[in-house]
Amino acid sequence: MNLPDLKEARKRTDKKVDYLENDNNIKKIFENKKYFLKTYGCQMNVHDSEEIRKYLEMLGFTSTDNLEDSDIVVLNTCAIRENAHDKVFGYLGRCKHLKKEKPGLIVAIGGCMSQEENVVNEIKTKHPYVDIVFGTHNINELPKLILNAKGKLDIEVYSNEGNVFENVIYSRDSKIKAWVNIMYGCDKFCTYCIVPYTRGKQRSRKMDKILEEVIDLKNNGYKEVTLLGQNVNAYGKDLEENYDFATLLENVAKTNIERVRFVTSHPWDFTDEMIDIIAKYENIMPYIHLPLQSGSSKILKLMGRRYTKEEYLELYKKIKSKVKDVAITTDIIVGFPNETEEDFNETLDVVEKCKFDGAYTFIYSKREGTPASLIKDSIDLKTKEERLYKLNELINKYSKEANEKYLDKNVKVLVEGISEKDSTKLFGYTDTMKLVNITGDKSNIGKIVNVKITDAKSFSLDGEICNG
Ligand code: SAH
Ligand code: SF4
Ligand code: F3S
């Protein structure tokens, strides 16, 4: 995979889709038609789906959860792991079948898998009933592609790579909390990771545009924003302006929106200034997702992570000591090629030292085109699965312990809605990103309330709203 030099190509573009906004007849084209939208992957994709949904709604579609009932299927895919690939092709099988009964069905695939050449080739050769393949850089072209769908494959993937779009319109999932992209792509090129290839090189948005968006959200009643990027700590490094993530974070905090979050933080780019700003502002939430990936310095080097075990532990300690009551979660990969038992034990050692609040754990998955895919691997799958199991047991033990510290305490929770599992309960998150199922009145939805914690489980807390 060859990446173009994006410094040259980069443009800042107004992404308004005028032709949709100005043409009242367009909405009638798909009136009474339904869309089925399925999203895989990280928060980037979740947020991109909010853009996709906006366009579908502007074209007149309404939503359905039933694929068989739909007139357009849009799959927003992820390329990180093999099983996501299998699921997507499973859905495509259903679409192929459905298209026999409903020839007018439009099938569209977007997201990170669409940016993989081998996937596009697979679709071309084996799944010609797919109508549209669009990429992560040109979501704004989706309405045009849908309007032009003629029942034959239309691939529009790589165009506009390197642009930074502004004034993007979204149909947001929530009226309480919102995602805000601060940058696109990633420049880190960790050796196992496909993201820099599927999302392109790092492109930061200008700070004033981000602040405008946050202020607009605040004025529209939003209580929380999460600043989004694959490596938020590197924000601004690709811009000529002399500002960085610490400056951005401080300015976002100064808008006085009630809660500010950010994800994901790369340890290598985490500065002392950032820690000080997080500690200084009450509306910056004391929660940091700080992917470790491995506890072995040897494996970290092979991964191209640019820090050692000791450096990670030092940063961890610094954050814990400066940011009061901070919660820290992480990502860990087991079974990187040639990870020995000693390497794995180093990972367990870091988990024991850090006692993370939680972690996403993965078995290494070989990604075509990445440097790590060329390393010959001698470790069998069974060993990797055993390591994952052992790691998860330890992670779960510490996340339960972290939750138990909340028992009988009063904490602030932003109430987001009615619990999916129990319709008599509400749910929300603490400052530290703990999920709480709450007994209380519906009128509290959208408010930050005091909750007394009555029970602590491995992955959630129970509580009741209390006054004062
Ligand atoms: N930008 C973030 C996360 C990106 S992807 C970061 O730097 O941490 C989310 C997680 O998926 C990664 O943190 C990593 O743990 C996991 N991941 C990425 N590539 C993978 C691969 N090839 N195999 C297994 N897990 C992987
Ligand atoms: Fe992938 Fe590394 Fe970039 Fe994260 S920082 S997206 S793991 S290349
Ligand atoms: Fe997946 Fe793309 Fe996100 S590969 S994790 S959806 S950036």
Short mmCIF file of C-alpha atoms and ligand atoms in Angstrom, two decimals:
data_model
loop_
_atom_site.label_atom_id
_atom_site.label_comp_id
_atom_site.label_asym_id
_atom_site.label_seq_id
_atom_site.Cartn_x
_atom_site.Cartn_y
_atom_site.Cartn_z
CA MET A 1 0.00 0.00 0.00
CA ASN A 2 1.51 3.33 -1.05
CA LEU A 3 0.44 6.46 0.75
CA PRO A 4 0.50 9.75 -1.16
CA ASP A 5 2.31 12.71 0.36
CA LEU A 6 -0.68 14.29 2.04
CA LYS A 7 1.03 17.52 3.08
CA GLU A 8 0.78 18.44 -0.60
CA ALA A 9 -2.71 17.13 -1.13
CA ARG A 10 -4.32 18.45 2.03
CA LYS A 11 -7.20 20.84 1.57
CA ARG A 12 -9.67 22.26 4.01
CA THR A 13 -13.04 21.75 2.51
CA ASP A 14 -16.54 22.79 3.33
CA LYS A 15 -18.41 19.55 3.41
CA LYS A 16 -21.93 20.94 3.11
CA VAL A 17 -24.01 18.81 0.80
CA ASP A 18 -25.89 21.74 -0.72
CA TYR A 19 -27.63 19.68 -3.35
CA LEU A 20 -29.40 17.78 -0.55
CA GLU A 21 -30.19 20.80 1.54
CA ASN A 22 -31.56 22.94 -1.27
CA ASP A 23 -33.65 20.40 -3.15
CA ASN A 24 -36.95 19.64 -1.45
CA ASN A 25 -37.83 17.01 -4.04
CA ILE A 26 -34.87 14.83 -3.11
CA LYS A 27 -36.51 13.73 0.10
CA LYS A 28 -39.42 12.34 -1.91
CA ILE A 29 -37.21 10.00 -3.94
CA PHE A 30 -36.86 7.51 -1.11
CA GLU A 31 -40.03 8.41 0.79
CA ASN A 32 -41.43 5.32 2.58
CA LYS A 33 -38.16 3.48 1.96
CA LYS A 34 -36.13 2.07 4.81
CA TYR A 35 -32.44 1.88 5.63
CA PHE A 36 -30.55 -0.74 7.63
CA LEU A 37 -27.26 0.65 8.97
CA LYS A 38 -24.76 -1.57 10.77
CA THR A 39 -21.64 -0.14 12.41
CA TYR A 40 -18.47 -1.99 13.42
CA GLY A 41 -15.25 -0.79 15.00
CA CYS A 42 -14.19 2.18 17.06
CA GLN A 43 -15.76 5.49 18.05
CA MET A 44 -14.57 7.00 14.75
CA ASN A 45 -16.86 4.65 12.92
CA VAL A 46 -19.71 5.23 15.35
CA HIS A 47 -19.36 8.95 14.69
CA ASP A 48 -19.04 8.44 10.92
CA SER A 49 -22.30 6.51 11.04
CA GLU A 50 -23.95 9.60 12.50
CA GLU A 51 -22.95 11.38 9.29
CA ILE A 52 -24.10 8.49 7.10
CA ARG A 53 -27.45 8.41 8.88
CA LYS A 54 -27.94 12.14 8.34
CA TYR A 55 -27.55 11.70 4.58
CA LEU A 56 -29.88 8.69 4.51
CA GLU A 57 -32.52 10.67 6.36
CA MET A 58 -32.07 13.67 4.07
CA LEU A 59 -32.77 11.36 1.14
CA GLY A 60 -36.06 10.39 2.78
CA PHE A 61 -35.17 6.97 4.23
CA THR A 62 -36.34 5.94 7.69
CA SER A 63 -34.54 3.44 9.91
CA THR A 64 -35.23 -0.26 10.39
CA ASP A 65 -33.48 -2.86 12.55
CA ASN A 66 -34.58 -5.62 10.24
CA LEU A 67 -32.32 -6.17 7.23
CA GLU A 68 -34.99 -8.14 5.35
CA ASP A 69 -37.34 -5.16 5.65
CA SER A 70 -34.88 -2.63 4.21
CA ASP A 71 -34.47 -0.93 0.82
CA ILE A 72 -30.86 0.06 1.42
CA VAL A 73 -28.26 -1.75 3.51
CA VAL A 74 -25.21 0.25 4.61
CA LEU A 75 -22.38 -1.60 6.35
CA ASN A 76 -19.83 0.67 8.05
CA THR A 77 -16.95 -1.74 8.50
CA CYS A 78 -13.81 -2.15 10.62
CA ALA A 79 -10.54 -3.70 9.46
CA ILE A 80 -8.79 -4.33 12.77
CA ARG A 81 -9.75 -7.95 13.22
CA GLU A 82 -10.50 -10.93 11.06
CA ASN A 83 -13.86 -11.77 12.64
CA ALA A 84 -15.33 -8.38 11.70
CA HIS A 85 -14.47 -9.23 8.11
CA ASP A 86 -16.32 -12.56 8.39
CA LYS A 87 -19.40 -10.92 9.89
CA VAL A 88 -19.57 -8.35 7.10
CA PHE A 89 -19.38 -11.04 4.43
CA GLY A 90 -22.05 -12.94 6.38
CA TYR A 91 -24.35 -9.91 6.02
CA LEU A 92 -23.49 -9.69 2.34
CA GLY A 93 -24.68 -13.28 1.91
CA ARG A 94 -28.07 -12.24 3.31
CA CYS A 95 -28.14 -9.22 0.99
CA LYS A 96 -27.44 -11.39 -2.05
CA HIS A 97 -30.36 -13.61 -1.13
CA LEU A 98 -32.66 -10.64 -0.46
CA LYS A 99 -31.74 -8.99 -3.74
CA LYS A 100 -33.30 -11.90 -5.60
CA GLU A 101 -36.68 -10.99 -4.10
CA LYS A 102 -36.06 -7.25 -4.09
CA PRO A 103 -33.95 -6.30 -7.13
CA GLY A 104 -34.14 -2.61 -6.18
CA LEU A 105 -32.29 -3.19 -2.90
CA ILE A 106 -29.19 -1.00 -2.67
CA VAL A 107 -26.17 -2.54 -0.91
CA ALA A 108 -23.44 -0.15 0.22
CA ILE A 109 -20.18 -0.90 2.04
CA GLY A 110 -18.11 1.78 3.70
CA GLY A 111 -15.61 2.15 6.52
CA CYS A 112 -12.12 0.81 6.95
CA MET A 113 -12.55 -2.50 5.08
CA SER A 114 -13.45 -0.53 1.96
CA GLN A 115 -10.00 1.04 2.14
CA GLU A 116 -8.33 -2.36 1.86
CA GLU A 117 -7.40 -3.32 -1.67
CA ASN A 118 -7.84 -7.05 -1.10
CA VAL A 119 -11.37 -6.53 0.24
CA VAL A 120 -12.33 -4.34 -2.72
CA ASN A 121 -11.00 -7.03 -5.06
CA GLU A 122 -12.94 -9.71 -3.20
CA ILE A 123 -16.14 -7.68 -3.61
CA LYS A 124 -15.45 -7.11 -7.31
CA THR A 125 -14.86 -10.76 -8.06
CA LYS A 126 -17.20 -12.54 -5.66
CA HIS A 127 -19.94 -10.08 -4.69
CA PRO A 128 -20.89 -8.09 -7.81
CA TYR A 129 -24.42 -7.53 -6.46
CA VAL A 130 -22.94 -4.89 -4.12
CA ASP A 131 -23.93 -1.47 -5.50
CA ILE A 132 -21.66 0.96 -3.71
CA VAL A 133 -18.24 0.80 -2.08
CA PHE A 134 -17.30 4.08 -0.42
CA GLY A 135 -14.33 4.84 1.79
CA THR A 136 -13.54 6.69 4.98
CA HIS A 137 -12.45 9.85 3.14
CA ASN A 138 -15.50 10.46 1.01
CA ILE A 139 -18.57 9.77 3.13
CA ASN A 140 -19.98 13.08 1.86
CA GLU A 141 -20.24 11.53 -1.60
CA LEU A 142 -22.54 8.76 -0.38
CA PRO A 143 -25.80 10.62 -1.24
CA LYS A 144 -24.58 11.11 -4.84
CA LEU A 145 -23.59 7.46 -5.08
CA ILE A 146 -27.02 6.40 -3.80
CA LEU A 147 -28.84 8.72 -6.21
CA ASN A 148 -26.78 7.31 -9.08
CA ALA A 149 -27.00 3.64 -8.05
CA LYS A 150 -27.87 1.72 -11.17
CA GLY A 151 -27.68 -1.83 -9.91
CA LYS A 152 -24.06 -2.22 -10.91
CA LEU A 153 -20.98 -1.95 -8.74
CA ASP A 154 -19.73 1.59 -8.15
CA ILE A 155 -16.46 1.92 -6.26
CA GLU A 156 -15.48 5.34 -4.95
CA VAL A 157 -12.96 4.77 -2.26
CA TYR A 158 -9.76 6.71 -2.33
CA SER A 159 -10.92 10.12 -3.49
CA ASN A 160 -10.38 13.17 -1.29
CA GLU A 161 -7.86 11.41 0.89
CA GLY A 162 -6.07 14.04 2.90
CA ASN A 163 -8.85 16.58 2.99
CA VAL A 164 -10.10 18.00 6.25
CA PHE A 165 -13.80 18.61 6.04
CA GLU A 166 -15.67 21.26 7.98
CA ASN A 167 -19.37 21.90 8.58
CA VAL A 168 -20.14 18.22 8.46
CA ILE A 169 -23.74 17.47 9.29
CA TYR A 170 -24.71 14.63 11.61
CA SER A 171 -27.77 12.85 12.87
CA ARG A 172 -26.33 12.37 16.35
CA ASP A 173 -27.23 9.34 18.49
CA SER A 174 -27.67 11.46 21.60
CA LYS A 175 -28.91 14.91 22.54
CA ILE A 176 -26.84 14.78 25.72
CA LYS A 177 -23.31 13.80 24.69
CA ALA A 178 -21.52 14.24 21.37
CA TRP A 179 -18.43 13.06 19.55
CA VAL A 180 -16.18 15.77 18.11
CA ASN A 181 -13.47 14.79 15.64
CA ILE A 182 -10.31 16.76 16.32
CA MET A 183 -8.18 14.93 13.79
CA TYR A 184 -8.32 12.28 11.13
CA GLY A 185 -5.90 9.44 10.41
CA CYS A 186 -2.81 8.41 12.32
CA ASP A 187 0.94 8.86 11.85
CA LYS A 188 2.17 6.33 14.36
CA PHE A 189 2.32 3.27 12.10
CA CYS A 190 2.44 0.71 14.92
CA THR A 191 3.69 -2.35 13.07
CA TYR A 192 0.55 -4.47 13.64
CA CYS A 193 -1.99 -1.77 12.82
CA ILE A 194 -3.99 -1.18 9.64
CA VAL A 195 -5.50 2.17 10.70
CA PRO A 196 -2.87 4.51 9.14
CA TYR A 197 -3.58 2.77 5.82
CA THR A 198 -7.38 2.81 6.07
CA ARG A 199 -7.70 6.31 7.56
CA GLY A 200 -4.66 7.96 5.99
CA LYS A 201 -2.04 10.15 7.56
CA GLN A 202 -2.77 12.43 10.49
CA ARG A 203 -4.74 15.57 9.63
CA SER A 204 -5.72 17.85 12.52
CA ARG A 205 -8.68 20.19 12.33
CA LYS A 206 -7.95 23.83 13.11
CA MET A 207 -8.55 24.71 16.72
CA ASP A 208 -11.07 27.51 16.05
CA LYS A 209 -13.28 25.13 14.05
CA ILE A 210 -13.26 22.57 16.87
CA LEU A 211 -14.10 25.24 19.43
CA GLU A 212 -16.95 26.53 17.23
CA GLU A 213 -18.39 23.02 17.13
CA VAL A 214 -18.13 22.56 20.90
CA ILE A 215 -19.75 25.94 21.60
CA ASP A 216 -22.53 25.13 19.16
CA LEU A 217 -23.15 21.80 20.90
CA LYS A 218 -23.17 23.50 24.28
CA ASN A 219 -25.66 26.09 23.04
CA ASN A 220 -27.84 23.24 21.85
CA GLY A 221 -27.96 21.74 25.33
CA TYR A 222 -25.23 19.12 25.07
CA LYS A 223 -23.66 18.31 28.44
CA GLU A 224 -20.63 16.32 27.28
CA VAL A 225 -18.21 16.23 24.37
CA THR A 226 -15.64 13.54 23.61
CA LEU A 227 -12.72 14.76 21.50
CA LEU A 228 -11.94 12.01 19.02
CA GLY A 229 -8.73 10.93 17.35
CA GLN A 230 -6.64 7.78 16.99
CA ASN A 231 -3.90 9.58 18.89
CA VAL A 232 -5.30 12.77 20.38
CA ASN A 233 -2.03 13.61 22.13
CA ALA A 234 -0.40 14.21 18.75
CA TYR A 235 -3.08 16.78 17.86
CA GLY A 236 -1.63 19.79 16.02
CA LYS A 237 1.73 18.24 15.19
CA ASP A 238 0.82 18.28 11.49
CA LEU A 239 -0.30 21.92 11.54
CA GLU A 240 1.80 25.00 10.96
CA GLU A 241 0.18 26.74 13.94
CA ASN A 242 2.04 26.41 17.19
CA TYR A 243 -0.54 24.70 19.34
CA ASP A 244 -0.93 21.22 20.75
CA PHE A 245 -3.42 19.00 22.52
CA ALA A 246 -2.84 20.65 25.91
CA THR A 247 -3.81 24.04 24.42
CA LEU A 248 -6.84 22.60 22.68
CA LEU A 249 -7.99 20.77 25.80
CA GLU A 250 -7.65 23.91 27.89
CA ASN A 251 -9.64 25.96 25.39
CA VAL A 252 -12.37 23.33 25.17
CA ALA A 253 -12.55 23.27 28.99
CA LYS A 254 -12.87 27.07 28.98
CA THR A 255 -16.06 26.88 26.90
CA ASN A 256 -17.56 25.67 30.20
CA ILE A 257 -19.33 22.73 28.63
CA GLU A 258 -20.06 20.50 31.62
CA ARG A 259 -17.98 17.49 30.68
CA VAL A 260 -14.97 17.06 28.39
CA ARG A 261 -13.55 13.67 27.47
CA PHE A 262 -10.98 12.57 24.90
CA VAL A 263 -9.92 9.30 23.30
CA THR A 264 -7.43 7.71 22.46
CA SER A 265 -4.22 8.74 24.21
CA HIS A 266 -0.90 7.40 23.00
CA PRO A 267 1.64 7.17 25.86
CA TRP A 268 4.51 8.42 23.68
CA ASP A 269 2.86 11.79 22.97
CA PHE A 270 1.53 12.37 26.50
CA THR A 271 3.19 15.50 27.93
CA ASP A 272 3.38 16.92 31.46
CA GLU A 273 1.43 19.97 30.26
CA MET A 274 -1.45 17.70 29.24
CA ILE A 275 -1.48 16.06 32.67
CA ASP A 276 -1.47 19.48 34.36
CA ILE A 277 -4.39 20.72 32.25
CA ILE A 278 -6.40 17.55 32.96
CA ALA A 279 -5.73 18.01 36.68
CA LYS A 280 -6.54 21.74 36.62
CA TYR A 281 -10.02 21.82 35.06
CA GLU A 282 -12.97 20.28 36.85
CA ASN A 283 -14.89 19.81 33.65
CA ILE A 284 -12.13 17.65 32.11
CA MET A 285 -13.12 14.19 33.24
CA PRO A 286 -10.59 12.17 35.26
CA TYR A 287 -10.65 9.23 32.88
CA ILE A 288 -7.88 8.23 30.49
CA HIS A 289 -7.75 5.38 28.02
CA LEU A 290 -4.03 4.66 27.78
CA PRO A 291 -3.30 1.64 25.57
CA LEU A 292 -0.39 -0.45 26.81
CA GLN A 293 -0.47 -3.14 24.06
CA SER A 294 2.28 -5.19 25.74
CA GLY A 295 4.25 -5.14 28.98
CA SER A 296 7.39 -6.48 27.34
CA SER A 297 9.86 -3.82 26.16
CA LYS A 298 11.10 -6.25 23.51
CA ILE A 299 7.60 -6.71 22.06
CA LEU A 300 6.84 -2.98 22.39
CA LYS A 301 9.88 -2.31 20.24
CA LEU A 302 8.73 -4.82 17.62
CA MET A 303 5.31 -3.16 17.73
CA GLY A 304 6.90 0.25 17.08
CA ARG A 305 5.19 1.73 20.15
CA ARG A 306 8.17 3.97 21.04
CA TYR A 307 8.06 3.42 24.82
CA THR A 308 9.40 0.78 27.19
CA LYS A 309 7.65 -1.01 30.02
CA GLU A 310 9.41 1.27 32.50
CA GLU A 311 8.43 4.44 30.63
CA TYR A 312 4.79 3.36 30.54
CA LEU A 313 4.82 2.64 34.28
CA GLU A 314 6.43 6.00 34.98
CA LEU A 315 3.80 7.86 32.96
CA TYR A 316 1.06 5.87 34.63
CA LYS A 317 2.37 6.77 38.09
CA LYS A 318 2.68 10.44 37.15
CA ILE A 319 -0.92 10.61 35.92
CA LYS A 320 -2.21 8.78 39.01
CA SER A 321 -0.35 11.10 41.35
CA LYS A 322 -1.37 14.35 39.64
CA VAL A 323 -4.97 13.71 38.57
CA LYS A 324 -7.19 13.12 41.60
CA ASP A 325 -9.20 9.87 41.56
CA VAL A 326 -8.34 9.25 37.91
CA ALA A 327 -9.53 6.04 36.26
CA ILE A 328 -7.25 4.49 33.66
CA THR A 329 -8.21 1.81 31.14
CA THR A 330 -6.09 0.17 28.48
CA ASP A 331 -5.82 -2.02 25.37
CA ILE A 332 -3.63 -5.13 25.34
CA ILE A 333 -2.69 -7.47 22.51
CA VAL A 334 -1.55 -11.02 23.33
CA GLY A 335 0.23 -13.34 20.93
CA PHE A 336 2.16 -10.77 18.91
CA PRO A 337 4.49 -12.89 16.69
CA ASN A 338 7.05 -14.71 18.81
CA GLU A 339 5.76 -13.40 22.15
CA THR A 340 7.40 -15.74 24.68
CA GLU A 341 6.04 -16.82 28.05
CA GLU A 342 8.43 -14.30 29.68
CA ASP A 343 7.11 -11.52 27.45
CA PHE A 344 3.57 -12.42 28.39
CA ASN A 345 4.50 -12.48 32.08
CA GLU A 346 5.83 -8.92 31.68
CA THR A 347 2.35 -7.94 30.49
CA LEU A 348 0.75 -9.60 33.51
CA ASP A 349 3.29 -7.79 35.69
CA VAL A 350 2.23 -4.38 34.33
CA VAL A 351 -1.44 -5.27 34.86
CA GLU A 352 -0.66 -6.23 38.44
CA LYS A 353 1.20 -2.99 39.02
CA CYS A 354 -1.36 -0.72 37.36
CA LYS A 355 -4.57 -2.46 38.46
CA PHE A 356 -6.40 -0.98 35.48
CA ASP A 357 -10.04 0.05 35.80
CA GLY A 358 -10.71 -2.00 32.69
CA ALA A 359 -9.18 -3.19 29.44
CA TYR A 360 -9.97 -4.26 25.92
CA THR A 361 -7.91 -7.35 25.22
CA PHE A 362 -7.18 -8.87 21.82
CA ILE A 363 -5.42 -11.81 20.26
CA TYR A 364 -3.02 -10.48 17.63
CA SER A 365 -4.56 -10.60 14.18
CA LYS A 366 -2.31 -10.50 11.12
CA ARG A 367 -3.22 -7.56 8.88
CA GLU A 368 -2.20 -7.72 5.23
CA GLY A 369 0.18 -4.90 4.26
CA THR A 370 1.45 -4.10 7.76
CA PRO A 371 5.13 -4.65 8.69
CA ALA A 372 4.23 -7.19 11.43
CA SER A 373 2.46 -9.39 8.90
CA LEU A 374 5.88 -10.26 7.47
CA ILE A 375 7.17 -11.67 10.77
CA LYS A 376 7.04 -15.46 10.83
CA ASP A 377 5.09 -16.56 13.88
CA SER A 378 5.93 -19.70 15.82
CA ILE A 379 3.31 -19.48 18.60
CA ASP A 380 0.22 -21.65 18.15
CA LEU A 381 -3.34 -20.36 18.55
CA LYS A 382 -4.07 -22.49 21.62
CA THR A 383 -1.23 -20.83 23.55
CA LYS A 384 -2.54 -17.42 22.51
CA GLU A 385 -6.04 -18.30 23.64
CA GLU A 386 -4.75 -19.50 26.99
CA ARG A 387 -2.86 -16.25 27.43
CA LEU A 388 -5.94 -14.21 26.60
CA TYR A 389 -7.97 -16.18 29.13
CA LYS A 390 -5.39 -15.71 31.86
CA LEU A 391 -5.06 -12.01 31.10
CA ASN A 392 -8.81 -11.49 31.13
CA GLU A 393 -9.13 -13.14 34.51
CA LEU A 394 -6.62 -10.72 35.96
CA ILE A 395 -8.17 -7.71 34.21
CA ASN A 396 -11.65 -8.65 35.47
CA LYS A 397 -10.38 -9.08 39.01
CA TYR A 398 -8.97 -5.56 39.04
CA SER A 399 -11.95 -3.96 37.35
CA LYS A 400 -14.22 -5.49 39.99
CA GLU A 401 -11.87 -4.23 42.69
CA ALA A 402 -11.91 -0.76 41.14
CA ASN A 403 -15.71 -0.81 41.07
CA GLU A 404 -15.95 -1.97 44.68
CA LYS A 405 -14.19 1.21 45.80
CA TYR A 406 -17.36 3.07 44.80
CA LEU A 407 -19.64 1.14 47.19
CA ASP A 408 -21.70 3.44 49.46
CA LYS A 409 -20.09 6.52 47.89
CA ASN A 410 -21.96 9.46 46.41
CA VAL A 411 -20.89 10.16 42.84
CA LYS A 412 -21.95 12.48 40.05
CA VAL A 413 -23.61 10.75 37.11
CA LEU A 414 -24.77 12.19 33.80
CA VAL A 415 -28.06 10.37 33.25
CA GLU A 416 -28.32 9.38 29.60
CA GLY A 417 -31.53 7.41 29.34
CA ILE A 418 -33.51 4.31 30.21
CA SER A 419 -31.46 1.16 30.81
CA GLU A 420 -31.60 -1.30 27.91
CA LYS A 421 -31.55 -4.31 30.21
CA ASP A 422 -34.15 -3.10 32.70
CA SER A 423 -36.73 -0.56 31.57
CA THR A 424 -37.53 0.43 35.16
CA LYS A 425 -33.96 1.76 35.56
CA LEU A 426 -32.00 4.69 34.20
CA PHE A 427 -28.36 4.56 33.15
CA GLY A 428 -25.48 6.98 33.01
CA TYR A 429 -21.75 7.35 33.53
CA THR A 430 -19.63 8.70 36.38
CA ASP A 431 -16.84 11.22 35.78
CA THR A 432 -14.54 8.22 35.66
CA MET A 433 -16.62 6.52 32.97
CA LYS A 434 -18.20 3.85 35.17
CA LEU A 435 -21.56 2.67 33.91
CA VAL A 436 -24.24 3.04 36.59
CA ASN A 437 -27.75 1.55 36.50
CA ILE A 438 -29.87 3.88 38.55
CA THR A 439 -33.17 3.78 40.38
CA GLY A 440 -34.79 7.16 39.88
CA ASP A 441 -37.27 9.25 37.98
CA LYS A 442 -37.14 9.73 34.20
CA SER A 443 -37.17 13.49 34.65
CA ASN A 444 -33.46 13.17 35.52
CA ILE A 445 -32.48 12.18 31.98
CA GLY A 446 -30.02 14.72 30.62
CA LYS A 447 -29.02 15.94 34.07
CA ILE A 448 -25.91 15.45 36.18
CA VAL A 449 -27.20 14.07 39.48
CA ASN A 450 -25.81 12.71 42.75
CA VAL A 451 -26.06 8.94 42.92
CA LYS A 452 -25.40 6.72 45.92
CA ILE A 453 -23.74 3.47 44.82
CA THR A 454 -25.50 0.43 46.27
CA ASP A 455 -23.83 -2.46 44.40
CA ALA A 456 -20.61 -3.03 42.45
CA LYS A 457 -20.31 -5.64 39.71
CA SER A 458 -17.39 -6.42 37.37
CA PHE A 459 -18.59 -4.17 34.56
CA SER A 460 -21.15 -1.84 36.13
CA LEU A 461 -22.45 -0.23 39.30
CA ASP A 462 -25.96 0.04 40.73
CA GLY A 463 -27.14 3.15 42.50
CA GLU A 464 -29.99 5.40 43.51
CA ILE A 465 -30.45 9.10 43.04
CA CYS A 466 -30.02 11.04 46.23
CA ASN A 467 -30.58 14.69 47.00
CA GLY A 468 -27.66 16.85 47.98
N1 SAH B 1 -5.29 4.47 18.24
C1 SAH B 1 -5.49 3.63 19.32
C2 SAH B 1 -6.30 2.38 19.04
C3 SAH B 1 -6.50 1.88 17.67
S1 SAH B 1 -7.22 0.36 17.37
C4 SAH B 1 -4.16 3.31 19.95
O1 SAH B 1 -3.14 3.67 19.50
O2 SAH B 1 -4.14 2.63 20.95
C5 SAH B 1 -7.85 -0.25 18.87
C6 SAH B 1 -7.07 -1.39 19.44
O3 SAH B 1 -7.13 -2.52 18.59
C7 SAH B 1 -5.59 -1.14 19.60
O4 SAH B 1 -5.29 -0.40 20.73
C8 SAH B 1 -5.03 -2.54 19.66
O5 SAH B 1 -4.99 -3.01 20.99
C9 SAH B 1 -6.03 -3.34 18.84
N2 SAH B 1 -5.42 -3.76 17.58
C10 SAH B 1 -5.00 -2.99 16.56
N3 SAH B 1 -4.47 -3.73 15.58
C11 SAH B 1 -4.56 -5.02 15.97
C12 SAH B 1 -4.16 -6.25 15.41
N4 SAH B 1 -3.57 -6.32 14.23
N5 SAH B 1 -4.42 -7.38 16.11
C13 SAH B 1 -5.01 -7.33 17.32
N6 SAH B 1 -5.39 -6.20 17.91
C14 SAH B 1 -5.17 -5.04 17.26
FE1 SF4 B 2 -2.90 2.07 15.13
FE2 SF4 B 2 -0.81 2.76 16.56
FE3 SF4 B 2 -2.17 4.61 15.20
FE4 SF4 B 2 -3.25 3.48 17.32
S1 SF4 B 2 -1.42 4.79 17.32
S2 SF4 B 2 -4.22 3.83 15.36
S3 SF4 B 2 -2.49 1.40 17.24
S4 SF4 B 2 -0.99 2.96 14.33
FE1 F3S B 3 -11.63 -0.31 12.93
FE2 F3S B 3 -11.14 1.64 11.31
FE3 F3S B 3 -11.71 2.14 13.83
S1 F3S B 3 -10.10 -0.29 11.35
S2 F3S B 3 -11.00 0.35 14.91
S3 F3S B 3 -13.05 1.25 12.37
S4 F3S B 3 -10.29 3.25 12.54
#
